[in-house]
PDB file of C-alpha atoms in Angstrom:
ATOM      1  CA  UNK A   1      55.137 144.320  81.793  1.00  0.00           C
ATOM      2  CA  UNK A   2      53.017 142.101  79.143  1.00  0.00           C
ATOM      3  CA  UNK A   3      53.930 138.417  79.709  1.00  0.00           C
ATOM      4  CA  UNK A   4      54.059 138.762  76.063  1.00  0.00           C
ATOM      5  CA  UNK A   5      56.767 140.652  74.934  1.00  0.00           C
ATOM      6  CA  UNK A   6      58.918 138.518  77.125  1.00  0.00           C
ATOM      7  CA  UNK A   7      57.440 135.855  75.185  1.00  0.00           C
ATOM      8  CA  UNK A   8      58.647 137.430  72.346  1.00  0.00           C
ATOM      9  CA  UNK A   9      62.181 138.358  73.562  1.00  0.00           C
ATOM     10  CA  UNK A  10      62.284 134.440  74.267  1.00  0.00           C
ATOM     11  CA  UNK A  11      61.079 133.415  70.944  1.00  0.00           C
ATOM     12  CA  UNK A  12      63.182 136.025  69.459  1.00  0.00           C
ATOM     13  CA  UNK A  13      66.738 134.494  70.856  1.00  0.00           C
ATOM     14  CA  UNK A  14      65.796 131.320  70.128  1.00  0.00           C
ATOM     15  CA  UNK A  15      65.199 131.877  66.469  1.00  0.00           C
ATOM     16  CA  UNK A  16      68.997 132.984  66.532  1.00  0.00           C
ATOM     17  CA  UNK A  17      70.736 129.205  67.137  1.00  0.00           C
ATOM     18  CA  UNK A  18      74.122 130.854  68.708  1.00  0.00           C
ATOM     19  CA  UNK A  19      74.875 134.191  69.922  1.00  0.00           C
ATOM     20  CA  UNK A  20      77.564 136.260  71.959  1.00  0.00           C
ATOM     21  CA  UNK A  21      75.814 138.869  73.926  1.00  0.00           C
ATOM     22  CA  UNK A  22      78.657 141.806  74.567  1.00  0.00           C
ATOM     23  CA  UNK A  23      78.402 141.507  78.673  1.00  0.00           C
ATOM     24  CA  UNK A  24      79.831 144.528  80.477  1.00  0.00           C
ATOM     25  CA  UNK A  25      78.016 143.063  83.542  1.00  0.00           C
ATOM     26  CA  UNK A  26      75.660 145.512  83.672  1.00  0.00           C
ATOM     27  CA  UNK A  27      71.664 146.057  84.262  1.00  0.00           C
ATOM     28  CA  UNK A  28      71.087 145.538  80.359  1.00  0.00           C
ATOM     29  CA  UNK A  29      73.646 142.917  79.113  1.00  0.00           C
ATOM     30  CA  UNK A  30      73.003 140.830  82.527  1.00  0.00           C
ATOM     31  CA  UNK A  31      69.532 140.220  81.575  1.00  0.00           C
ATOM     32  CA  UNK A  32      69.854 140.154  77.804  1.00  0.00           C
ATOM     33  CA  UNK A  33      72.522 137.042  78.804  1.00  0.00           C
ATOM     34  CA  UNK A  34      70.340 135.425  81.099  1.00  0.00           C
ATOM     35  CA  UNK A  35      67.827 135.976  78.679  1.00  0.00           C
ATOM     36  CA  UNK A  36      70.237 134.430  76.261  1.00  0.00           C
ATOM     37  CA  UNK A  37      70.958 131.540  78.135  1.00  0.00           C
ATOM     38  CA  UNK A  38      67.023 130.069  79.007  1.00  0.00           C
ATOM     39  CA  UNK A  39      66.655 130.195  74.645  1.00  0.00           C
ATOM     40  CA  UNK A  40      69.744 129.295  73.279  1.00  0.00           C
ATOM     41  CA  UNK A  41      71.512 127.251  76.164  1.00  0.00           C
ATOM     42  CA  UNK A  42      75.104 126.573  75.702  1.00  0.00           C
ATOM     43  CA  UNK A  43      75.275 128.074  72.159  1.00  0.00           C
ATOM     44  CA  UNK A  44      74.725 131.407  73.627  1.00  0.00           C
ATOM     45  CA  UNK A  45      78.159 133.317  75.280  1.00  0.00           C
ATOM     46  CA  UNK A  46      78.654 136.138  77.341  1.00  0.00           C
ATOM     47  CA  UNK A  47      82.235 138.129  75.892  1.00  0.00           C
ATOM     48  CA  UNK A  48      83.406 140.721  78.106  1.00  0.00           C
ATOM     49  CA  UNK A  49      85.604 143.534  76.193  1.00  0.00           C
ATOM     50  CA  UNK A  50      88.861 143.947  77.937  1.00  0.00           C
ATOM     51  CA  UNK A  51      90.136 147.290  77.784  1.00  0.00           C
ATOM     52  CA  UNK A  52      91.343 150.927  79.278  1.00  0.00           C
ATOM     53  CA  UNK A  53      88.098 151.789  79.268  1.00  0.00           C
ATOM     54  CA  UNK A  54      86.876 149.320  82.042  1.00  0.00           C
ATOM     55  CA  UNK A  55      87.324 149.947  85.414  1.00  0.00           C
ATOM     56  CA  UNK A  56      88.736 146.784  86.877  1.00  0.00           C
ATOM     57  CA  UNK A  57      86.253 146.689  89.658  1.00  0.00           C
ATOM     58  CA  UNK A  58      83.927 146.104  86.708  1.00  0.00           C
ATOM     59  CA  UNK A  59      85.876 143.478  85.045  1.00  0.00           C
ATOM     60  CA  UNK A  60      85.701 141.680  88.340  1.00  0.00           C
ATOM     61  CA  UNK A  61      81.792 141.874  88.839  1.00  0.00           C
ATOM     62  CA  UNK A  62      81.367 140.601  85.357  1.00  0.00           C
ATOM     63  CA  UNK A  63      82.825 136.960  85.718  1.00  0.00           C
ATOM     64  CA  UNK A  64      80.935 136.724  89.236  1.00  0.00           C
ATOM     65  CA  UNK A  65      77.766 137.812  87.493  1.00  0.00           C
ATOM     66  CA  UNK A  66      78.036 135.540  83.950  1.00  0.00           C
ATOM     67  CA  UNK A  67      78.824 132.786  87.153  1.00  0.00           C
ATOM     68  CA  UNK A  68      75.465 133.818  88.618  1.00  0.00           C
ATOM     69  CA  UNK A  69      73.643 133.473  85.419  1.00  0.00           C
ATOM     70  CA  UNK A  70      74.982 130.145  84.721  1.00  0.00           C
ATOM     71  CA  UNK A  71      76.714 131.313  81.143  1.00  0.00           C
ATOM     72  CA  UNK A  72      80.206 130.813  79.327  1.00  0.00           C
ATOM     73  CA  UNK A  73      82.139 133.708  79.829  1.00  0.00           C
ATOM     74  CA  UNK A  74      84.948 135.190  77.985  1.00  0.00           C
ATOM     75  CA  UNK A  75      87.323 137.912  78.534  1.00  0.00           C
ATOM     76  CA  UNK A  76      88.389 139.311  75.139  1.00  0.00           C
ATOM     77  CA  UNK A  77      91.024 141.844  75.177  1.00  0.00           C
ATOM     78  CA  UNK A  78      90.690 144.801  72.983  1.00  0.00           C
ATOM     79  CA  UNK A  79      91.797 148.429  72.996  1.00  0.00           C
ATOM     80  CA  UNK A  80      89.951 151.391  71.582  1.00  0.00           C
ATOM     81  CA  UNK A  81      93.189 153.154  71.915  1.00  0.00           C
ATOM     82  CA  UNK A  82      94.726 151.825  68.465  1.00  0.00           C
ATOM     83  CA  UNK A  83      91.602 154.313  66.580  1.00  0.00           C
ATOM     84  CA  UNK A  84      93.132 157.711  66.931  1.00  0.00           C
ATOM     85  CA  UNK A  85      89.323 158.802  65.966  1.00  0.00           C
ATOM     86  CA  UNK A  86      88.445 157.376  69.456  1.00  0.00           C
ATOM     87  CA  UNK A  87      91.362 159.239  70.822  1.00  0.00           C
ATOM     88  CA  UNK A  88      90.693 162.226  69.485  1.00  0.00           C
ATOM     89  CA  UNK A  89      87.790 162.344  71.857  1.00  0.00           C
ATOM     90  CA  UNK A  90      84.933 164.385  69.778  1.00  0.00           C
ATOM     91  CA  UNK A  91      81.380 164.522  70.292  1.00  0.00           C
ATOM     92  CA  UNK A  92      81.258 160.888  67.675  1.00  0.00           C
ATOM     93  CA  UNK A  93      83.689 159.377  70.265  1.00  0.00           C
ATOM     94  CA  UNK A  94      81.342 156.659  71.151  1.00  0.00           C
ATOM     95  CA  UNK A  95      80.463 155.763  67.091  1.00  0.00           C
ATOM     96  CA  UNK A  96      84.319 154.741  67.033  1.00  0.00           C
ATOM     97  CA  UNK A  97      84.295 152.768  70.444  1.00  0.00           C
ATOM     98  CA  UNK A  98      81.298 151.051  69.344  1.00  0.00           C
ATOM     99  CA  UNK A  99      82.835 150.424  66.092  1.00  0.00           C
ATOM    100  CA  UNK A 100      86.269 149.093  67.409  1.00  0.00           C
ATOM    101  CA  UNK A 101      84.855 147.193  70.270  1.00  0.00           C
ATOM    102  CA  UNK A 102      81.978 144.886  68.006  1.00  0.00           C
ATOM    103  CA  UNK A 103      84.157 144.711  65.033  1.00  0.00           C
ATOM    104  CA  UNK A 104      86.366 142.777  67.373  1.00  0.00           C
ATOM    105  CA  UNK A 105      83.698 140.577  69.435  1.00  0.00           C
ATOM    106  CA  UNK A 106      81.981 139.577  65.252  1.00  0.00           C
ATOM    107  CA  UNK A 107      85.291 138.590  64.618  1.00  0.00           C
ATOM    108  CA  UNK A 108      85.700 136.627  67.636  1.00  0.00           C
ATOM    109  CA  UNK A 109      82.180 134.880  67.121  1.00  0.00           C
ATOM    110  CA  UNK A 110      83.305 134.107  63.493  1.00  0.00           C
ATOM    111  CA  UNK A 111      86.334 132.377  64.774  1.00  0.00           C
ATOM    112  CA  UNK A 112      83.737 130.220  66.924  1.00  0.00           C
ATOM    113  CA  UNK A 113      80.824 129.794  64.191  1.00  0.00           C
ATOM    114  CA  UNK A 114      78.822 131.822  66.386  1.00  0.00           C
ATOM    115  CA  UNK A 115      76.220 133.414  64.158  1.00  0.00           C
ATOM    116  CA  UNK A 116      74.961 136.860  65.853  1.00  0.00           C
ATOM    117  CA  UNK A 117      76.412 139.123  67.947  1.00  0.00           C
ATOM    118  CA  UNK A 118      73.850 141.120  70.581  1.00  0.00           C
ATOM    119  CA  UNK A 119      74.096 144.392  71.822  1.00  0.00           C
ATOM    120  CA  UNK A 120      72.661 145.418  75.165  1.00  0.00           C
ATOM    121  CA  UNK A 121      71.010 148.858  73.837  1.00  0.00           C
ATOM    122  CA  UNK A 122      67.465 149.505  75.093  1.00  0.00           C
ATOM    123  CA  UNK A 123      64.194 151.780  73.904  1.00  0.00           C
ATOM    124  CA  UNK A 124      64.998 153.736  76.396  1.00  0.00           C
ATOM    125  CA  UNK A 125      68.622 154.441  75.214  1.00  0.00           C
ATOM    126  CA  UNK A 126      66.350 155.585  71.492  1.00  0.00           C
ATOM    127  CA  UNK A 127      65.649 159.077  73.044  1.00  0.00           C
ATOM    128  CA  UNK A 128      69.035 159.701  74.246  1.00  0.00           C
ATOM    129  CA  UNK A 129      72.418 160.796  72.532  1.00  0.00           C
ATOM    130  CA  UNK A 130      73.768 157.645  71.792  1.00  0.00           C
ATOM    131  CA  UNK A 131      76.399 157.759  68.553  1.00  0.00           C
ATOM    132  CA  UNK A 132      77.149 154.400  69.421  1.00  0.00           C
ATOM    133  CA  UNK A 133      73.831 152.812  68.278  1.00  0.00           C
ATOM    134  CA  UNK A 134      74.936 154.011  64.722  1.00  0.00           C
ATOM    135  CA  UNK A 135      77.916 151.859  64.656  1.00  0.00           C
ATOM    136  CA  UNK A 136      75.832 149.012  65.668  1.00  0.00           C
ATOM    137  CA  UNK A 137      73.057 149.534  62.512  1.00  0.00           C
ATOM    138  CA  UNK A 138      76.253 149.659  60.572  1.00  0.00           C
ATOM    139  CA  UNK A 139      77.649 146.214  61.190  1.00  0.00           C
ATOM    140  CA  UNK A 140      76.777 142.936  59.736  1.00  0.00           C
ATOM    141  CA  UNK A 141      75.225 140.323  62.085  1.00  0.00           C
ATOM    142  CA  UNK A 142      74.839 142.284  65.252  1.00  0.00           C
ATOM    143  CA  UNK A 143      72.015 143.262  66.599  1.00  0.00           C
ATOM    144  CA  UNK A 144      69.958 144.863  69.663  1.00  0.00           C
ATOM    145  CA  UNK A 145      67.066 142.529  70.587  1.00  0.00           C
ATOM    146  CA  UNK A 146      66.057 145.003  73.793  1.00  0.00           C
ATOM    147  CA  UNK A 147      65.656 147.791  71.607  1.00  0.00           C
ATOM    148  CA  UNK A 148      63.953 145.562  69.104  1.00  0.00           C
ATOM    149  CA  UNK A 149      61.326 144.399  71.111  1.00  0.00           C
ATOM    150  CA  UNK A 150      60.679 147.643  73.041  1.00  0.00           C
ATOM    151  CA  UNK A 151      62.189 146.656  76.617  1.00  0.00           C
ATOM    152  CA  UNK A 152      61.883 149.616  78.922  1.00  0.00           C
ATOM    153  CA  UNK A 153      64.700 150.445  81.531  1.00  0.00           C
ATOM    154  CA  UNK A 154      62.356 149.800  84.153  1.00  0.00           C
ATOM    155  CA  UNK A 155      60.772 146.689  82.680  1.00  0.00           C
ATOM    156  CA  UNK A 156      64.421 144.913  82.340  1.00  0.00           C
ATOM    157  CA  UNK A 157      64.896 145.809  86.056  1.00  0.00           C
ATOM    158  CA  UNK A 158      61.264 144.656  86.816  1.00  0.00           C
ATOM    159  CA  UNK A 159      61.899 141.125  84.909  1.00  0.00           C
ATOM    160  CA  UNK A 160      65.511 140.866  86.791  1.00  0.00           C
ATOM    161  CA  UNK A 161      64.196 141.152  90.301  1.00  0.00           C
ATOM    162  CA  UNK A 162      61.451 137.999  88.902  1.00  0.00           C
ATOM    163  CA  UNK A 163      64.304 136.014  87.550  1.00  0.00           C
ATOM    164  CA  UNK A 164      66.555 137.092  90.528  1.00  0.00           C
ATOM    165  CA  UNK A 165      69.219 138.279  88.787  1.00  0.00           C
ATOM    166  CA  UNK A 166      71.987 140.465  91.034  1.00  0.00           C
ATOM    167  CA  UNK A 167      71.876 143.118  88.764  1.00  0.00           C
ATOM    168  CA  UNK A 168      68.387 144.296  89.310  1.00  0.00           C
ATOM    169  CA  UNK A 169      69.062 147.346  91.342  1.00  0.00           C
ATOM    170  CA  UNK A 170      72.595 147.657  90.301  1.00  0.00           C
ATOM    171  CA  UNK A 171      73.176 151.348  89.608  1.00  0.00           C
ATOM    172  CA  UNK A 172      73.857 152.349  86.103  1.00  0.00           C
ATOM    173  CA  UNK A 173      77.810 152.647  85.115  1.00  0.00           C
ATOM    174  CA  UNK A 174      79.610 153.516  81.597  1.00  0.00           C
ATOM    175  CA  UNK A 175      83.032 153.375  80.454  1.00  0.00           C
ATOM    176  CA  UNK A 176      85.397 155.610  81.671  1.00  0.00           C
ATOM    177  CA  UNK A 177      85.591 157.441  78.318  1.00  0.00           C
ATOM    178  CA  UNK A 178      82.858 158.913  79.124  1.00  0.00           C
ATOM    179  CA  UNK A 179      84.162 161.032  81.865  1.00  0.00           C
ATOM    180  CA  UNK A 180      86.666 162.561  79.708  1.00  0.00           C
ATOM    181  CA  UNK A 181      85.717 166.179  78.720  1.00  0.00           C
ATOM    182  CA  UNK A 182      85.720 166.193  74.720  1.00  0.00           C
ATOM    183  CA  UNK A 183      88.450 167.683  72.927  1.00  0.00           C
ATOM    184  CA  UNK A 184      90.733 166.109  75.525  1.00  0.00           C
ATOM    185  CA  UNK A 185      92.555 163.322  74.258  1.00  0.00           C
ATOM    186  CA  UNK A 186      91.486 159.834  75.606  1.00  0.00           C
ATOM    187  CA  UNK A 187      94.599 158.333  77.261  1.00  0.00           C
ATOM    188  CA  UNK A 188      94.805 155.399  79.587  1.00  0.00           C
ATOM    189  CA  UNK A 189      96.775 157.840  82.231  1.00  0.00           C
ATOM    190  CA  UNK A 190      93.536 159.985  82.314  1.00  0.00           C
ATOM    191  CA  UNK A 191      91.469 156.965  82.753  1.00  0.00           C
ATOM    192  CA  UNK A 192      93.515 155.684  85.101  1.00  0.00           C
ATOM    193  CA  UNK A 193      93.219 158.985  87.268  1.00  0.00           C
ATOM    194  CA  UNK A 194      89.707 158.658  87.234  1.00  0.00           C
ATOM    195  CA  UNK A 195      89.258 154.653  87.709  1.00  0.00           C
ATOM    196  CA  UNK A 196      91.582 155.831  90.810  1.00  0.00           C
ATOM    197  CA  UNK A 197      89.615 158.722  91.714  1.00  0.00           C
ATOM    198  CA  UNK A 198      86.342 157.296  91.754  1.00  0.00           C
ATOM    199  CA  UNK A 199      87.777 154.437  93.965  1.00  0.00           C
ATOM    200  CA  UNK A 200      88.548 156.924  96.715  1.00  0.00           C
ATOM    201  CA  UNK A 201      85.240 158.553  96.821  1.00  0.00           C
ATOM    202  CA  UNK A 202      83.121 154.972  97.067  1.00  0.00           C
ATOM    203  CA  UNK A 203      84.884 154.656 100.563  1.00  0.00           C
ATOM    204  CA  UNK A 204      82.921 157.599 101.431  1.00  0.00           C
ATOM    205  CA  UNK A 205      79.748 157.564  99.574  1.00  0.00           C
ATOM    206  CA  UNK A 206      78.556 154.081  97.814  1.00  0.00           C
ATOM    207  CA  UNK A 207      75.664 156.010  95.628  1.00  0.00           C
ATOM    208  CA  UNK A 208      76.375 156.696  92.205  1.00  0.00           C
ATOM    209  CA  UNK A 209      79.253 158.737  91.602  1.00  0.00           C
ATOM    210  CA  UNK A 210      80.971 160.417  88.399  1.00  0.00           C
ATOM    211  CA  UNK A 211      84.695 162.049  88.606  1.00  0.00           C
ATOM    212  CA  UNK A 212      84.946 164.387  84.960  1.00  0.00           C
ATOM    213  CA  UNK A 213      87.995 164.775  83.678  1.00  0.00           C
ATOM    214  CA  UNK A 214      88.731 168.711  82.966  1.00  0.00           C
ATOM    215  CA  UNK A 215      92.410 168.772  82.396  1.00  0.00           C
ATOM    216  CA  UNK A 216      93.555 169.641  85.002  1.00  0.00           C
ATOM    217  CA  UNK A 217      90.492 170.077  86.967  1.00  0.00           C
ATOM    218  CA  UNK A 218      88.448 167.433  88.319  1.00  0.00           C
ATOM    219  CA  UNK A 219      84.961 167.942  88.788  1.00  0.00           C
ATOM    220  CA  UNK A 220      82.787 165.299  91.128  1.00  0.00           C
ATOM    221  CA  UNK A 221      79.434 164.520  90.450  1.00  0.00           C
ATOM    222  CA  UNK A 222      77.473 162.675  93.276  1.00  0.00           C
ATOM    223  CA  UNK A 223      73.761 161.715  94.140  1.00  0.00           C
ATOM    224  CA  UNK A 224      72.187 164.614  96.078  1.00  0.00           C
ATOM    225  CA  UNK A 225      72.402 162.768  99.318  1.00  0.00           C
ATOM    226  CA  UNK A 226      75.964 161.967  99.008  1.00  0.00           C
ATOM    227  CA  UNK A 227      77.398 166.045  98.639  1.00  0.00           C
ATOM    228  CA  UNK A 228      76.793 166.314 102.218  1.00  0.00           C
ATOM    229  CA  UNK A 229      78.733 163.212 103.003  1.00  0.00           C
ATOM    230  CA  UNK A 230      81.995 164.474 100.788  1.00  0.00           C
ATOM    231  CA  UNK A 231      81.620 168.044 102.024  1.00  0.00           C
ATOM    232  CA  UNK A 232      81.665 167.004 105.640  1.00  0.00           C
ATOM    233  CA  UNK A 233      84.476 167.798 108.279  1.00  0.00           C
ATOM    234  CA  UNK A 234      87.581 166.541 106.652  1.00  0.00           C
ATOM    235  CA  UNK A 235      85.862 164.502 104.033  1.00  0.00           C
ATOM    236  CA  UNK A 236      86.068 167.141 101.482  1.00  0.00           C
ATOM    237  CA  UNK A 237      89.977 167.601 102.573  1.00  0.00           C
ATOM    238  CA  UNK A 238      91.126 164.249 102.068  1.00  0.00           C
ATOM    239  CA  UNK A 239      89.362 163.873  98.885  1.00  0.00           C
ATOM    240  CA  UNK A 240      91.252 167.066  97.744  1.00  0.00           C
ATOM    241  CA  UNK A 241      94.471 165.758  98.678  1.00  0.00           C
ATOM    242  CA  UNK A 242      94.182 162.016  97.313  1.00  0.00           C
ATOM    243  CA  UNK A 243      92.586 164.069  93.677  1.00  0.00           C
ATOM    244  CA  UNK A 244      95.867 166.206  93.509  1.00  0.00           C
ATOM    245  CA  UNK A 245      97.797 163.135  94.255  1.00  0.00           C
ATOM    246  CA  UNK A 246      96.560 161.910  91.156  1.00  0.00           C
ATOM    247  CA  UNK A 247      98.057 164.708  88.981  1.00  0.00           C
ATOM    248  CA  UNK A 248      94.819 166.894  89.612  1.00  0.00           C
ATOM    249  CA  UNK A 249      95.551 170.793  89.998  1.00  0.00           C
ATOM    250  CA  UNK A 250      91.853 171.513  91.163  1.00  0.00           C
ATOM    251  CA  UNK A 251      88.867 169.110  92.441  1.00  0.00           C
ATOM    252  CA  UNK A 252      85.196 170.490  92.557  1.00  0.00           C
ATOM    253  CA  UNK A 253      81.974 169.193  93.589  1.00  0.00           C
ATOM    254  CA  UNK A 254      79.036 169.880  90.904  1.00  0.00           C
ATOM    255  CA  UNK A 255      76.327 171.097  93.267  1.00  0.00           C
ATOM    256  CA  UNK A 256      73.937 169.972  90.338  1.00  0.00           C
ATOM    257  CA  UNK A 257      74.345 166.890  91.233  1.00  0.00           C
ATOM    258  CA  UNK A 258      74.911 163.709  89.466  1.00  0.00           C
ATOM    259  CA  UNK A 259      72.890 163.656  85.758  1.00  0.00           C
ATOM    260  CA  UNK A 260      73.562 160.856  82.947  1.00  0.00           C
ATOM    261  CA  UNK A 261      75.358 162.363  79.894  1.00  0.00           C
ATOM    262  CA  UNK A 262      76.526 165.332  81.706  1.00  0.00           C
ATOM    263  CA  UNK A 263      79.357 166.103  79.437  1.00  0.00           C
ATOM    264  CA  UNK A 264      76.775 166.385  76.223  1.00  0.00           C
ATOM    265  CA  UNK A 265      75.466 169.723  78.072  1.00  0.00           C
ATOM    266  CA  UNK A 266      77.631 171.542  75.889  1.00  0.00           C
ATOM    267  CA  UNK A 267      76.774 170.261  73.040  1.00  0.00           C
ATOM    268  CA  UNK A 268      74.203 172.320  70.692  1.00  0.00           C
ATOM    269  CA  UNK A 269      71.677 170.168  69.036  1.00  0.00           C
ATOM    270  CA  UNK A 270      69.511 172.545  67.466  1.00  0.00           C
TER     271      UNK A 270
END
C-alpha cells in the first residue's frame, strides 16, 4: 500500500482536533483507533456500544484491545431494541441500527465537546449491501475516514500487522442481528440463543462460524474445513442436543459453507 495514503489517513485525523471512533474491537475500528490515537492523541476516544446485539465475548476483547492500542475507552450502553423499525427486522434493519447506535455515540461526544464521530466503514464495504452506510451520510458530524481515503480490507490488515496491532488476522465478526432471518422479529431471547449457540460450536471448531436464526430451525454455517470437524463421531450429536437445549426444534449444517451476508441471498436486487 502507497506510504501515501497512510499519509493522508494521518493528516486526515489530525485535521479533526477530537474524535470518538465507534470501536466494536474489530479489524476496521482497531486500526481506525490506533490510527486515531498517533494524530489526535488523547483527544481521540474509542466508545464501545453496549447492547443485545454484542456478544459478550466481544465486549470483552474490546477493552483488552483499546488497552493494546494505548486509547481511552468507553463502554456506552445503548439498545437498538427501543426502535420497533429495528425490531421489525426487514431488509433496512441495519439503516435503523446504524441510526440508533450513532445518534447515541454524537450525543455522547457532544456531552464531551468532542467534535466528530468516526465510523469504521471501508471501500471495500462500497460494493456490498450495506443499509447502514446510509444512516451514516445522514447524520451530522460523523464520518468514515477508511472509506474516504480508499483503505482496502486487505491494506488495513497489511498496515495492522506493520503497526502490530492484535487485530490483524482477527477473523471478521458482526452483530448478532445479523443472524436473524428477516421478517423474524429481533429479540434479545433469539440473540441470546445464538450468542449461546455459537459459544458451543467454538469448543469444537475455532474458524469462523455463523449460527442463523430460522425460527425454529437453526442453520450452522462453518469454514469448509471445519464441517468435517462438527459432522464427526458424536460431534454433530452433541451439537444437536446443546441447539435444542436452546429452544431449537431443528439444527442443520449449510454444506455451502460459511459466506458473508448470507441471509441477503434472498433478497432480489434487480
Amino acid at each position: 500500500m502507497p506510504d501515501k495514503k497512510l499519509a493522508l489517513l494521518l493528516q486526515g485525523l489530525k485535521e479533526l482536533e477530537s474524535a470518538v471512533v465507534a470501536f466494536s474491537g474489530g479489524v476496521d475500528s482497531a486500526f481506525l483507533a490506533a490510527a486515531a490515537k498517533r494524530a489526535l492523541g488523547d483527544t481521540a476516544v474509542a466508545v464501545t456500544a453496549c447492547s443485545e446485539t454484542l456478544p459478550d465475548s466481544e465486549r470483552t476483547e474490546s477493552a483488552r484491545i483499546a488497552e493494546a492500542i494505548g486509547i481511552r475507552h468507553v463502554f456506552l450502553p445503548i439498545s437498538e431494541l427501543t426502535s420497533p423499525e429495528f425490531v421489525a427486522n426487514t431488509p433496512e434493519r441495519c439503516y435503523y441500527c446504524k441510526k440508533v447506535r450513532f445518534s447515541a455515540i454524537r450525543r455522547w461526544a457532544d456531552s464531551q465537546g468532542i467534535r466528530w464521530v468516526l465510523d469504521g466503514s471501508n471501500f471495500d464495504d462500497a460494493s456490498d449491501y450495506r443499509p447502514g452506510m446510509k444512516a451514516i451520510s445522514e447524520l451530522e458530524g460523523v464520518q468514515s475516514p477508511l472509506l474516504t481515503f480508499g483503505f482496502t480490507k486487505d491494506e488495513i490488515r497489511a498496515v495492522s500487522r506493520e503497526w502490530e496491532l492484535p487485530t490483524w488476522n482477527k477473523l471478521s465478526a458482526a452483530c448478532l442481528s445479523s443472524r436473524v432471518a428477516y421478517g423474524l422479529a429481533v429479540t434479545p431471547e433469539r440473540l441470546k440463543q445464538i450468542e449461546q449457540a455459537e459459544a458451543f460450536i467454538k469448543t469444537f471448531f475455532q474458524g469462523q462460524i455463523r449460527v442463523r436464526h430460522h425460527g425454529n430451525l437453526a442453520r450452522i454455517e462453518v469454514a469448509p474445513a471445519g464441517i468435517p470437524i462438527l459432522t464427526a463421531d458424536g460431534n454433530s450429536v452433541q451439537i444437536s442436543r446443546f441447539l435444542r437445549s436452546l429452544g431449537f426444534q431443528y439444527v442443520t449444517l449449510d454444506l455451502t459453507g460459511y459466506r458473508t451476508g448470507s441471509m441477503n441471498e434472498v433478497l432480489d436486487f434487480s
